[in-house]
Short mmCIF file of C-alpha atoms in Angstrom, two decimals:
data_model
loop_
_atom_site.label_atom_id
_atom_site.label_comp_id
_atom_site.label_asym_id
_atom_site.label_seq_id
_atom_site.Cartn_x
_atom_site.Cartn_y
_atom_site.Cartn_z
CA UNK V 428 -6.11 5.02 15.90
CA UNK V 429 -4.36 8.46 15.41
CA UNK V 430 -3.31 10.00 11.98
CA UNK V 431 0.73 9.47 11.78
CA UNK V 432 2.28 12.63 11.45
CA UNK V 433 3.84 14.18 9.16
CA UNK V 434 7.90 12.56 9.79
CA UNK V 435 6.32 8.80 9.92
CA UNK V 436 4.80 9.58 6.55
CA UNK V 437 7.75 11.02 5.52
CA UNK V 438 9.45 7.52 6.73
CA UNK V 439 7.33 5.79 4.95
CA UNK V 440 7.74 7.47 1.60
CA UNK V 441 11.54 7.21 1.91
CA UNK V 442 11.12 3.61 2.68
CA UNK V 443 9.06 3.54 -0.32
CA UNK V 444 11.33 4.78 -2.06
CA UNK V 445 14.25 2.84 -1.73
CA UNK V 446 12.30 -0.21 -1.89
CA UNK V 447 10.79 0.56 -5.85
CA UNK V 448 15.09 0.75 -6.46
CA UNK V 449 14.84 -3.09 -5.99
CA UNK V 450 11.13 -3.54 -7.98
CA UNK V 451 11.29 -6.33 -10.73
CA UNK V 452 9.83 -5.22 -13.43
CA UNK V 453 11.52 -6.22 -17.04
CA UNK V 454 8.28 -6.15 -18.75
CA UNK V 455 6.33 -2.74 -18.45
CA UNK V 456 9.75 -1.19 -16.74
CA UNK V 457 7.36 0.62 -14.23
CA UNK V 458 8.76 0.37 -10.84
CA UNK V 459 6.39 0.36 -7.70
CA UNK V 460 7.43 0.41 -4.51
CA UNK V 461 5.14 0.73 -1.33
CA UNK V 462 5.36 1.30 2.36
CA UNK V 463 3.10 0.50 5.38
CA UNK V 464 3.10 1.94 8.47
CA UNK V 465 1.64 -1.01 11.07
CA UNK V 466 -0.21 -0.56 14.69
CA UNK V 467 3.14 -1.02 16.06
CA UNK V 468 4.74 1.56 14.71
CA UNK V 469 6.54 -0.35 12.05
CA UNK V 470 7.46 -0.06 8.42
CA UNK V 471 7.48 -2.56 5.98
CA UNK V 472 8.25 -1.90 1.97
CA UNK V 473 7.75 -4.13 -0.63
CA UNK V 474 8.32 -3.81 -4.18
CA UNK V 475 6.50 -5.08 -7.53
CA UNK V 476 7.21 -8.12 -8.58
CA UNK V 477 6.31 -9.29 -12.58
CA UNK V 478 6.26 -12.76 -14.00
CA UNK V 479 5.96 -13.44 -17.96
CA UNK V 480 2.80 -14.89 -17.16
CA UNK V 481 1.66 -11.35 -16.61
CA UNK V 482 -1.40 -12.49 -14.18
CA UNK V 483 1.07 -14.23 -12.01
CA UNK V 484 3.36 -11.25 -10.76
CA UNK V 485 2.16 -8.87 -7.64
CA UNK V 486 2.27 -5.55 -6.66
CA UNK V 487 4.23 -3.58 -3.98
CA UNK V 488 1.61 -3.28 -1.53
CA UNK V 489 1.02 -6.99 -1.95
CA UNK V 490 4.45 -7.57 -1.01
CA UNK V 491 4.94 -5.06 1.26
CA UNK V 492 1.35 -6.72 3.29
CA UNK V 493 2.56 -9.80 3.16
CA UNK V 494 6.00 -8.75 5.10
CA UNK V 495 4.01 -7.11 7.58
CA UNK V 496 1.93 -10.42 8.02
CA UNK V 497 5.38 -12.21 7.91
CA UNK V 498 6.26 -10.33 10.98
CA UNK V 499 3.53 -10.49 12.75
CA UNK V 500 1.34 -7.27 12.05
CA UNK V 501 -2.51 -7.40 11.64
CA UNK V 502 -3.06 -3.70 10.96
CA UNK V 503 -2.39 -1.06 8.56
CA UNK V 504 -2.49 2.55 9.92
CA UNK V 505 -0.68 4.14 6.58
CA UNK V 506 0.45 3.35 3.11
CA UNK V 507 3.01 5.23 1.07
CA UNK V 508 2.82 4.34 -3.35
CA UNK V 509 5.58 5.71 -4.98
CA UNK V 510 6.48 5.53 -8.56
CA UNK V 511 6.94 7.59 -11.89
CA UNK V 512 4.10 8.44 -14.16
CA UNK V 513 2.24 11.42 -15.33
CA UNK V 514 -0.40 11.54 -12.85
CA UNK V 515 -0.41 10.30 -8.98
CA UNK V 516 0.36 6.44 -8.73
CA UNK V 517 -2.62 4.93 -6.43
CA UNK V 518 -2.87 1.45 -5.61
CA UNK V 519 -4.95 -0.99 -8.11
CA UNK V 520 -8.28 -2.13 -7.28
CA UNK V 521 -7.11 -5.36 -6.16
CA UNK V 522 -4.95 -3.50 -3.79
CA UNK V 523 -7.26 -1.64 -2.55
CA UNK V 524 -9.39 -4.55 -1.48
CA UNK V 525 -6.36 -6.00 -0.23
CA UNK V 526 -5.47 -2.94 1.58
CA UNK V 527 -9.14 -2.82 3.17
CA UNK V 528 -8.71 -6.55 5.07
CA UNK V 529 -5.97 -4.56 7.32
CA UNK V 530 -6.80 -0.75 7.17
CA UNK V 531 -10.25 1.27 8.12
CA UNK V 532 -11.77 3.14 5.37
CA UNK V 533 -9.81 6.28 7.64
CA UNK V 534 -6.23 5.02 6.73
CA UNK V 535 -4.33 7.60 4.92
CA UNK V 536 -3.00 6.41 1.36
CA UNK V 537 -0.65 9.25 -0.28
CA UNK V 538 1.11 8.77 -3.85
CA UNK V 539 4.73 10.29 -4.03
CA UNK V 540 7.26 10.24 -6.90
CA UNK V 541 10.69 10.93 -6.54
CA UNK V 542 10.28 14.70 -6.16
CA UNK V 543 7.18 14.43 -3.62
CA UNK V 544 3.94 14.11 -2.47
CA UNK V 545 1.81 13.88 -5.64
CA UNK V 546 -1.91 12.94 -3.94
CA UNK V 547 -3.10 12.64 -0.35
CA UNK V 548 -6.61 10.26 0.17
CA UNK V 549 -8.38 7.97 2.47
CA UNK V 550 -8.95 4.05 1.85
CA UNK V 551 -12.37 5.31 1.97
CA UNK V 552 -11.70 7.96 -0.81
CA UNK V 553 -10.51 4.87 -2.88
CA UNK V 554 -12.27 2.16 -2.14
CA UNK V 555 -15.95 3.38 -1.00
CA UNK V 556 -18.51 1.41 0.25
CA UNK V 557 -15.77 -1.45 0.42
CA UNK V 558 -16.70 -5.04 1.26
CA UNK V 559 -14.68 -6.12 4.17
CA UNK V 560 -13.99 -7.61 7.52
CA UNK V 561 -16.84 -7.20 9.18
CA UNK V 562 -19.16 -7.92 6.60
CA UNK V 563 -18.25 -11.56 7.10
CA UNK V 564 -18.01 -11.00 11.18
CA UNK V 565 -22.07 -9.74 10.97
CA UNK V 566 -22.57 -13.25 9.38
CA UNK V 567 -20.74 -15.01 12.05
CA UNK V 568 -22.77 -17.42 14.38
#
């Protein structure tokens, strides 16, 4: 599958963007929100969501996989992170894992803040040597 280029990324971050707006977070008041960019050409955002039982809450590429699930999409061919911090926002390591059942290790994952592009990688970069998919398919009678 092709790189996007550089205007669906762009859509993506400023669907990221105005997704993190609507982020529930009233317990570490850090506001996530993340975009995906499906085989179909599609975006879907989705926003943190945290619980007081603090392992019970979900990230915004959780929520922004599970919409593209919701509607049908099986494949991740870019992801957008934005928030605020000091250093470039990447997705978690249970993300990433979650991230890795829909992307290739080629997908492009970029961080953004609300001035811009803070770091450009790979699923690969993140997540290397990743257990997935078709470790289970090799197994498969």
């Amino acid at each position: 599958m092709d790189a996007p280029d550089d205007e669906t990324m762009q859509r993506l971050v400023d669907a990221a963007r105005a997704v993190r707006l609507n982020a529930y977070a009233p317990y570490s008041r850090f506001a996530v929100g993340a975009a995906l960019l499906d085989a179909q050409g599609r975006v879907h955002a989705g926003a943190n969501v945290e619980n007081a039982a603090y392992p019970q809450g979900w990230c915004a590429e959780t929520s922004a996989l599970a919409a593209m699930v919701a509607a049908g999409g099986r494949r991740v061919r870019a992801v957008v992170v934005v928030g605020a911090g000091l250093r470039p926002l990447t997705p978690c390591g249970g993300c990433r894992q979650k991230l890795r059942e829909f992307a290739t290790d080629d997908c492009p994952v970029w961080s953004a803040d609300e001035h811009g592009i803070t770091a450009r990688h790979t699923l690969g970069a993140l997540l290397p040597a990743a257990f997935g998919p078709d470790h289970l398919q090799e197994n498969t009678p």
